Coordinates of C-alpha atoms and ligand atoms in Angstrom, one line a residue:
M1 CA 135.5 41.6 85.6
R2 CA 131.5 42.2 85.1
H3 CA 130.3 45.2 85.5
F4 CA 126.8 45.2 87.5
S5 CA 123.7 47.0 86.2
I6 CA 121.5 49.3 88.0
P7 CA 118.4 46.8 87.8
E8 CA 120.9 44.3 89.8
R9 CA 122.4 46.9 92.5
R10 CA 118.4 48.0 92.9
A11 CA 117.2 44.8 93.4
E12 CA 120.0 44.2 96.3
V13 CA 119.7 47.7 97.6
A14 CA 115.0 47.0 97.4
R15 CA 116.2 43.3 98.8
L16 CA 118.3 45.1 101.9
V17 CA 115.7 47.5 102.7
G18 CA 113.0 45.4 102.3
L19 CA 111.1 47.5 99.5
A20 CA 110.1 45.8 96.4
P21 CA 112.1 46.4 93.3
A22 CA 109.3 47.3 91.5
E23 CA 109.0 50.6 94.0
L24 CA 112.3 51.6 93.3
E25 CA 112.3 51.3 90.0
H26 CA 108.6 53.4 90.1
A27 CA 110.2 56.2 92.6
L28 CA 113.5 56.7 90.2
R29 CA 111.6 56.8 86.8
S30 CA 113.0 60.1 84.8
G31 CA 115.6 60.9 87.9
G32 CA 113.4 60.5 90.9
L33 CA 110.9 63.1 89.1
D34 CA 107.5 63.1 86.8
E35 CA 107.5 66.5 84.8
S36 CA 103.8 67.5 86.0
T37 CA 105.1 67.2 89.4
A38 CA 108.2 69.6 88.9
D39 CA 105.3 71.8 86.8
A40 CA 103.5 71.8 90.0
M41 CA 107.1 72.2 92.4
V42 CA 108.1 75.8 90.4
E43 CA 107.2 78.0 87.8
N44 CA 107.6 78.2 84.0
A45 CA 109.4 74.4 84.1
L46 CA 110.9 73.2 81.0
G47 CA 111.7 69.8 82.6
T48 CA 113.8 68.5 85.3
L49 CA 117.6 68.0 85.6
A50 CA 119.1 65.0 86.8
L51 CA 121.8 63.7 89.0
P52 CA 123.1 60.2 89.9
F53 CA 121.6 59.0 92.4
G54 CA 123.6 56.0 94.5
V55 CA 124.0 54.5 98.1
A56 CA 126.8 54.7 100.0
P57 CA 126.1 50.7 102.1
G58 CA 126.8 50.2 106.3
V59 CA 127.5 53.9 107.4
R60 CA 127.0 53.1 111.3
V61 CA 126.3 55.8 113.1
N62 CA 124.7 56.0 117.1
G63 CA 125.3 51.9 116.4
K64 CA 122.8 51.7 113.6
D65 CA 123.7 50.7 110.0
Y66 CA 122.5 53.3 107.5
L67 CA 122.2 52.9 103.5
V68 CA 122.6 56.3 102.9
P69 CA 121.3 58.0 99.4
M70 CA 123.8 60.3 98.0
A71 CA 122.6 62.7 95.1
I72 CA 125.7 63.6 93.4
E73 CA 127.7 64.6 90.0
E74 CA 131.0 64.3 91.0
P75 CA 132.8 60.4 90.8
S76 CA 134.4 59.2 93.6
V77 CA 132.7 60.8 96.7
I78 CA 130.1 58.4 96.9
A79 CA 133.6 55.5 97.0
A80 CA 135.1 58.0 99.3
A81 CA 132.5 57.6 101.5
S82 CA 131.8 53.9 101.4
N83 CA 135.8 53.4 102.3
A84 CA 135.5 55.7 105.8
A85 CA 132.2 54.3 106.9
K86 CA 133.7 50.7 106.2
R87 CA 137.2 51.8 108.2
A88 CA 134.6 53.6 110.9
R89 CA 132.3 50.8 111.2
K90 CA 135.1 48.4 112.4
A91 CA 135.5 51.0 115.4
G92 CA 132.4 51.3 116.3
G93 CA 130.8 53.9 113.9
F94 CA 130.6 57.5 114.1
V95 CA 129.0 58.9 117.4
A96 CA 126.3 62.0 116.6
E97 CA 124.5 64.3 119.1
I98 CA 122.1 66.8 117.8
D99 CA 120.6 69.7 119.0
P100 CA 116.6 70.3 119.1
S101 CA 115.3 71.3 115.8
I102 CA 115.5 75.3 116.8
V103 CA 115.2 78.0 114.0
V104 CA 115.3 81.5 114.9
A105 CA 112.1 83.9 113.4
Q106 CA 113.5 87.2 112.9
I107 CA 111.5 90.4 113.0
E108 CA 113.6 93.5 112.5
V109 CA 112.5 96.5 113.6
H110 CA 113.7 100.2 112.7
D111 CA 113.3 104.0 112.9
V112 CA 113.4 103.1 117.0
A113 CA 114.1 106.2 118.9
D114 CA 114.9 104.8 122.3
P115 CA 116.3 101.3 121.7
A116 CA 117.0 101.1 125.5
G117 CA 113.3 101.3 126.2
A118 CA 112.1 99.0 123.2
L119 CA 114.5 96.3 124.7
A120 CA 113.1 97.0 128.1
R121 CA 109.5 97.0 126.5
I122 CA 109.9 93.7 124.8
E123 CA 111.7 91.3 127.1
G124 CA 109.0 92.3 129.3
A125 CA 106.9 90.8 127.3
A126 CA 108.3 87.9 126.1
A127 CA 105.6 85.5 127.2
E128 CA 103.3 87.0 125.4
L129 CA 105.4 87.0 122.0
V130 CA 106.1 83.3 122.7
A131 CA 102.0 82.5 122.7
R132 CA 100.8 84.5 120.0
A133 CA 103.6 82.9 117.9
N134 CA 102.4 79.3 118.9
E135 CA 98.9 80.6 118.5
A136 CA 99.7 80.5 114.7
I137 CA 101.2 77.3 115.0
G138 CA 98.8 75.3 116.8
N139 CA 99.6 72.1 115.0
L140 CA 103.4 72.4 115.7
V141 CA 102.4 73.1 119.3
A142 CA 99.9 69.5 119.4
R143 CA 103.0 67.9 118.4
G144 CA 105.0 69.2 121.0
G145 CA 107.6 71.8 119.2
G146 CA 106.7 75.2 118.9
A147 CA 108.1 79.1 120.1
R148 CA 110.3 78.0 123.3
R149 CA 111.3 81.8 124.1
S150 CA 112.4 85.3 122.1
S151 CA 115.5 87.4 122.4
V152 CA 116.2 90.8 121.1
R153 CA 119.2 92.8 120.1
D154 CA 119.9 96.2 119.5
L155 CA 121.5 96.5 116.3
G156 CA 122.3 100.0 116.2
G157 CA 121.2 103.0 114.1
G158 CA 117.6 102.5 115.4
M159 CA 117.3 99.8 114.4
I160 CA 116.3 96.1 116.7
V161 CA 116.1 92.7 116.1
V162 CA 113.7 90.3 117.9
H163 CA 114.2 86.5 117.6
V164 CA 111.7 83.8 118.4
H165 CA 113.5 80.4 118.9
V166 CA 111.1 78.1 117.6
D167 CA 111.2 73.8 117.8
C168 CA 109.9 72.6 114.5
L169 CA 110.7 69.2 115.4
D170 CA 110.6 67.0 112.1
A171 CA 110.1 70.1 110.0
M172 CA 113.0 71.9 108.3
G173 CA 111.1 74.7 109.5
A174 CA 111.3 77.8 107.3
N175 CA 107.5 78.5 106.7
L176 CA 106.7 77.3 109.8
V177 CA 109.1 80.1 110.9
N178 CA 108.3 82.9 108.7
T179 CA 104.4 81.8 109.6
V180 CA 105.8 83.3 113.4
A181 CA 107.8 86.0 112.1
E182 CA 104.2 87.2 110.4
A183 CA 102.2 86.4 113.2
V184 CA 104.2 88.3 116.1
G185 CA 105.8 91.5 113.4
A186 CA 102.9 93.7 114.0
R187 CA 103.3 93.6 117.9
V188 CA 107.1 93.8 117.8
A189 CA 106.7 96.9 116.1
E190 CA 104.2 98.4 118.7
L191 CA 106.6 97.6 121.6
A192 CA 109.7 98.8 119.9
R193 CA 107.6 101.9 118.7
G194 CA 109.5 101.8 115.0
T195 CA 108.7 100.9 112.0
L196 CA 108.1 97.0 111.2
G197 CA 110.4 95.9 108.6
L198 CA 111.4 92.2 107.9
R199 CA 110.0 89.1 109.1
I200 CA 112.0 86.2 108.3
L201 CA 113.9 83.0 109.2
S202 CA 117.3 82.8 110.4
N203 CA 119.1 80.1 107.7
Y204 CA 121.7 80.7 110.6
C205 CA 120.8 77.9 112.8
D206 CA 123.5 77.8 115.2
E207 CA 121.1 76.4 117.9
R208 CA 120.2 73.5 115.7
V209 CA 123.9 72.1 115.5
A210 CA 124.8 68.5 114.6
R211 CA 127.7 67.2 116.3
V212 CA 129.6 63.8 115.3
R213 CA 133.2 62.5 116.2
V214 CA 135.0 59.0 115.8
R215 CA 137.8 57.2 116.7
L216 CA 139.7 55.2 115.2
P217 CA 142.6 52.9 115.8
V218 CA 145.6 53.9 113.3
E219 CA 145.7 50.3 111.9
E220 CA 142.3 51.1 110.4
L221 CA 144.0 53.6 108.2
A222 CA 146.6 51.4 106.6
S223 CA 146.9 50.0 103.0
T224 CA 148.7 48.2 101.4
R225 CA 150.5 51.4 100.1
V226 CA 150.6 53.4 103.5
S227 CA 150.8 52.0 107.1
G228 CA 148.2 53.2 109.4
L229 CA 149.9 55.3 111.7
D230 CA 151.8 57.2 108.5
A231 CA 148.4 58.0 107.0
A232 CA 146.9 59.1 110.8
R233 CA 149.9 61.6 110.9
G234 CA 149.2 62.8 107.6
I235 CA 145.4 63.6 108.2
A236 CA 146.3 65.4 111.5
Q237 CA 149.0 67.4 109.8
A238 CA 146.1 68.0 107.2
S239 CA 143.6 69.2 109.9
A240 CA 146.4 71.5 111.7
F241 CA 146.8 72.8 107.5
A242 CA 143.4 73.4 107.5
E243 CA 143.3 75.3 110.7
R244 CA 145.7 77.3 109.9
D245 CA 145.0 78.6 106.1
V246 CA 142.0 79.6 105.4
Y247 CA 142.5 78.7 101.1
R248 CA 142.8 75.4 102.7
A249 CA 140.0 75.1 105.1
V250 CA 137.4 76.1 102.2
T251 CA 138.7 73.1 100.3
H252 CA 138.5 71.3 103.4
N253 CA 135.0 72.3 104.5
K254 CA 134.4 71.3 100.4
G255 CA 135.4 67.9 101.2
I256 CA 132.3 67.6 104.0
M257 CA 130.2 69.4 102.1
N258 CA 130.4 66.4 99.4
G259 CA 128.6 64.2 101.6
V260 CA 126.6 66.5 103.4
D261 CA 125.4 68.1 100.4
A262 CA 124.9 64.2 98.6
V263 CA 122.6 63.7 101.7
V264 CA 120.6 66.8 101.4
L265 CA 119.7 67.0 98.0
A266 CA 119.2 63.4 98.0
T267 CA 116.2 63.5 100.6
G268 CA 114.8 66.6 99.2
N269 CA 116.3 69.4 101.8
D270 CA 116.9 72.6 101.1
W271 CA 120.9 72.5 100.1
R272 CA 121.3 76.3 99.6
A273 CA 120.2 76.8 103.4
V274 CA 122.7 74.3 104.6
E275 CA 125.6 75.9 102.6
A276 CA 124.8 79.2 103.6
G277 CA 124.6 78.2 107.6
A278 CA 127.2 75.8 107.2
H279 CA 129.8 78.8 106.0
A280 CA 128.4 81.3 108.5
Y281 CA 129.3 78.6 111.1
A282 CA 132.3 78.1 110.0
A283 CA 133.5 81.5 110.3
R284 CA 131.7 82.1 113.7
E285 CA 135.1 82.8 115.6
G286 CA 135.9 85.6 113.1
S287 CA 138.0 83.8 110.6
Y288 CA 137.3 81.3 108.5
R289 CA 137.5 77.9 109.9
P290 CA 137.5 73.9 109.4
L291 CA 134.1 72.3 110.4
A292 CA 136.1 68.9 110.8
T293 CA 139.5 68.6 112.8
W294 CA 141.4 66.0 113.3
R295 CA 144.2 64.7 116.0
L296 CA 146.4 61.8 116.6
S297 CA 145.8 60.3 120.7
D298 CA 148.9 61.4 122.7
D299 CA 150.0 57.5 122.6
E300 CA 149.3 57.1 118.5
Q301 CA 147.1 54.6 118.6
A302 CA 143.7 56.5 117.2
L303 CA 142.9 59.2 115.0
E304 CA 139.9 61.4 116.6
G305 CA 137.6 63.0 114.5
Q306 CA 134.8 66.0 115.3
L307 CA 132.5 68.0 113.3
A308 CA 130.0 70.4 114.2
L309 CA 127.9 72.3 110.9
P310 CA 124.2 73.7 111.9
L311 CA 121.7 71.1 109.8
A312 CA 118.1 72.4 109.4
L313 CA 116.9 69.4 107.9
G314 CA 113.1 67.9 107.6
I315 CA 111.3 64.7 107.1
V316 CA 108.4 66.3 106.5
G317 CA 107.3 68.9 104.5
G318 CA 108.9 71.1 102.0
A319 CA 110.1 68.9 98.6
L320 CA 109.2 66.0 100.8
R321 CA 105.5 66.1 99.9
A322 CA 105.7 66.1 96.1
H323 CA 109.7 64.4 95.1
P324 CA 109.1 60.6 94.6
G325 CA 112.9 60.3 94.3
A326 CA 113.6 62.3 97.8
R327 CA 110.8 60.2 99.5
L328 CA 112.5 56.9 98.4
A329 CA 115.6 58.3 100.2
L330 CA 114.2 58.8 103.0
A331 CA 112.6 55.3 103.1
L332 CA 116.1 53.8 102.6
L333 CA 117.7 56.2 104.9
R334 CA 114.9 54.3 107.2
V335 CA 115.1 57.1 109.6
T336 CA 112.4 58.5 111.8
S337 CA 112.8 62.1 113.0
A338 CA 114.7 65.0 110.9
A339 CA 117.7 64.6 114.0
E340 CA 118.1 61.1 113.0
L341 CA 118.7 62.5 109.7
A342 CA 120.8 65.5 110.7
A343 CA 123.5 62.6 112.6
V344 CA 123.5 60.3 109.2
A345 CA 124.0 63.8 106.9
A346 CA 126.8 64.7 109.2
A347 CA 128.4 61.9 109.7
T348 CA 128.9 60.8 105.4
G349 CA 130.5 64.5 105.4
L350 CA 133.2 64.0 108.3
A351 CA 133.2 60.6 106.4
T352 CA 134.1 62.3 102.7
N353 CA 136.6 64.6 104.8
L354 CA 138.3 61.1 106.4
S355 CA 138.9 59.6 102.7
A356 CA 139.7 63.0 100.8
L357 CA 142.3 63.8 104.0
R358 CA 143.4 60.3 104.2
A359 CA 144.1 60.2 100.1
L360 CA 145.8 63.8 100.1
S361 CA 148.0 63.7 102.7
T362 CA 149.4 59.8 101.7
E363 CA 149.1 59.2 98.1
G364 CA 147.5 61.9 96.6
I365 CA 143.7 62.5 95.1
Q366 CA 144.6 61.8 92.0
R367 CA 144.7 58.0 91.4
G368 CA 141.8 57.4 93.6
H369 CA 139.5 60.2 91.7
M370 CA 140.6 60.3 88.6
T371 CA 140.0 56.1 88.2
L372 CA 136.8 56.6 88.9
H373 CA 136.4 60.3 86.8
H374 CA 137.3 58.1 83.6
R375 CA 134.7 55.9 84.2
A376 CA 132.4 59.4 83.7
T377 CA 134.3 60.1 80.9
G378 CA 135.0 56.7 78.8
G379 CA 138.6 56.6 80.1
P380 CA 140.2 53.2 81.7
S381 CA 138.6 51.8 84.8
E382 CA 140.3 49.4 86.9
R383 CA 137.5 48.2 89.0
G384 CA 134.9 45.5 89.2
P385 CA 132.7 44.3 91.7
R386 CA 133.7 43.2 94.7
T387 CA 130.7 41.1 96.0
T388 CA 130.2 38.5 93.5
N389 CA 130.9 34.7 94.3
G390 CA 132.8 34.0 90.5
S391 CA 129.4 33.2 88.6
G392 CA 128.3 36.6 89.0
A393 CA 126.2 36.1 91.6
C394 CA 125.8 38.3 94.1
E395 CA 126.9 36.9 97.8
P396 CA 124.1 38.3 100.7
P397 CA 126.0 40.3 102.8
A398 CA 125.9 40.1 106.4
A399 CA 123.7 43.0 108.4
G400 CA 126.1 45.9 108.8
E401 CA 128.3 44.8 106.2
A402 CA 126.6 45.4 103.6
K403 CA 128.1 45.9 100.1
L404 CA 126.8 46.5 96.7
P405 CA 127.6 44.9 93.7
R406 CA 129.7 47.4 91.6
Ligands
HMG1 C1 138.6 56.5 95.5 C2 139.2 55.7 96.7 C3 137.9 55.7 97.6 C4 139.1 54.6 96.2 O1 140.1 54.0 97.4 P1 140.7 52.5 97.7 O2 141.8 52.0 98.8 O3 141.7 52.3 96.1 O4 140.0 51.8 97.0 P2 139.6 50.0 97.6 O5 139.6 49.4 96.2 O6 140.6 49.3 98.6 O7 138.6 50.2 98.0 C5 138.2 50.2 99.6 C6 136.9 50.7 99.6 O8 136.6 52.0 99.2 C7 135.1 51.7 99.0 N1 135.3 52.1 97.2 C8 136.4 51.8 96.5 N2 136.2 51.7 95.1 C9 134.5 51.9 94.9 C10 134.1 51.9 94.1 N3 133.8 51.8 92.9 N4 132.5 52.2 94.4 C11 132.1 52.2 95.9 N5 132.9 52.1 96.4 C12 134.0 52.0 96.5 C13 134.5 51.1 99.3 O9 134.1 50.8 100.2 C14 135.8 49.6 99.2 O10 135.4 48.7 100.1 P3 135.0 47.5 99.4 O11 133.8 47.7 99.4 O12 135.8 46.8 98.0 O13 135.1 46.1 100.6 C15 139.5 56.5 97.6 O14 140.9 56.8 96.6 C16 139.3 57.7 98.5 O15 138.9 57.7 99.1 N6 139.7 58.4 97.6 C17 139.3 60.5 98.1 C18 138.3 60.8 97.0 C19 137.8 61.8 97.0 O16 138.0 61.9 98.2 N7 136.8 62.5 96.3 C20 136.2 63.4 96.1 C21 136.9 64.2 94.7 S1 138.0 65.5 95.4 C22 137.2 66.4 96.1 O17 136.0 66.6 96.0 C23 137.1 67.1 97.5 C24 139.0 67.4 98.0 C25 139.8 66.0 97.9 O18 139.3 68.6 97.3 C26 138.3 67.8 99.3 C27 139.9 68.3 100.3 O19 140.9 69.0 99.9 O20 140.1 68.4 101.4
NDP2 N1 115.1 81.0 103.7 C1 114.7 79.8 103.4 O1 115.5 78.9 103.9 C2 113.4 79.5 103.1 C3 112.8 78.7 102.6 N2 111.9 78.1 102.5 C4 111.1 76.8 102.1 O2 110.9 76.3 103.1 C5 110.1 74.7 102.9 C6 110.7 74.2 104.5 O3 109.8 74.5 104.9 P1 108.5 73.8 106.0 O4 108.8 74.8 106.9 O5 109.9 72.8 106.9 O6 108.0 72.9 105.4 P2 106.2 73.2 105.3 O7 105.9 74.2 105.5 O8 105.8 72.3 104.4 O9 106.0 72.6 107.3 C7 106.1 71.6 107.6 C8 104.5 71.0 107.7 O10 104.7 69.3 108.1 C9 104.0 69.3 108.9 N3 104.4 68.5 110.2 C10 104.3 67.3 110.3 N4 104.8 66.2 111.2 C11 105.5 66.8 111.6 C12 106.2 67.3 112.2 N5 106.8 65.9 113.2 N6 107.1 68.2 112.3 C13 106.9 69.1 112.5 N7 105.8 69.0 111.0 C14 105.2 68.5 110.7 C15 103.6 70.3 109.7 O11 102.0 70.9 108.9 P3 100.5 71.0 109.6 O12 101.1 71.2 111.3 O13 99.7 71.3 108.9 O14 100.0 69.5 109.7 C16 104.2 71.7 108.8 O15 103.5 72.7 108.5 C17 111.6 74.2 101.9 O16 111.1 74.1 100.9 C18 112.4 75.5 102.1 O17 112.7 75.4 100.6 C19 111.0 79.2 102.3 C20 111.0 80.3 102.6 C21 112.8 80.7 102.7

């Protein structure tokens, strides 16, 4: 069977999203980042290091179908996301709920002789601190964002920490929030009567959580190799394993981050921040837990999955200002807010988790994964294009049923 070329896939994607093929060509030239832009982005640049950039078609979230850009070096992850998305779409797709874009500015003060008095004075000055914060980020306030409230905690040993909770709207928010932390720092230290310490955002964005769920009739999990009910039971059992064992929970979460990180990376977002926050959230109850869990319904008719993780993503600012490949990724997604991007990234994470668990709990991971792995290493490939009409030409996909030539 004929293997479709990258230009053929680009042409199909361009058609699907209404871009000129030349725009894709241009944005993805040199791995999406030219040397002079790279030179301006970081220090001591020698060049760029490219990753494969692919798409998972037909990921339905809150009733809308997305062509999801994924940057990842690992074979079978994009296929896994596509596979689960296809099954989920038939059942109505993923449902996501996203918190407001709250990121916390931390101001730490030490050598505080009277922490109780400091807390009282800082709580009494909450409105003043919020106003000072908002003065420093006037443009964000004008857009409808800004500092919402402040809080303070006694950390013991003469150390206190003040949080200013800032709605960063469509930005990831690190620089915005650092500006706030520095703007209010001196006043906080004055109120605390201590020594001003660090002024920096927290990457633990537990007020900016993306929650996504999916409900699949068990028959949507069936294959020629396994019944839907057996697959669903296996996935629920795999979830129980991860809920009981930290060694398994970490790998389970890796399978979620396969999807999340690939979207985060493709869209030019800060994946270190996402990773740090996700794993802290996984451990928020004192032990490390799976970020996603799966249950078979009581009547054994449906499998229900849910995922929650903090996701501070931006569709403005950061690397997006400069990176043509990341801007292309956002153009493919056609998202209009950071919350919408978080919804898609989370849904993609739940999708890769579902496919991994389905494979693991039925036939094992190696057949699907290694078949695609062999393509990268020069070994045998069983896969040909699925969307040819026999003459090799692409069949036009129906809306929401988008499939790409392989
Ligand atoms: C690999 C598959 C998808 C094969 O799955 P399959 O059932 O053999 O595939 P199929 O040939 O029947 O195709 C079914 C659908 O899968 C997708 N699909 C299938 N092949 C392709 C392809 N070449 N390119 C694009 N999409 C593909 C596509 O959506 C396709 O629908 P179609 O388009 O044909 O109507 C399946 O076995 C699978 O999902 N396996 C899991 C793979 C995985 O999780 N990989 C990650 C690497 S392992 C890891 O990092 C994490 C892990 C596993 O440790 C996490 C954990 O332990 O929880
Ligand atoms: N610990 C961490 O995670 C740290 C991360 N960073 C890095 O910081 C960067 C992210 O910072 P971030 O503050 O998001 O980016 P920016 O500093 O680029 O700020 C985003 C800017 O976008 C503009 N903007 C336009 N439209 C909107 C909108 N609708 N909503 C919000 N802002 C809008 C605002 O500028 P204006 O108001 O002027 O128009 C805003 O200042 C990333 O590169 C990250 O890696 C930096 C330090 C620490």
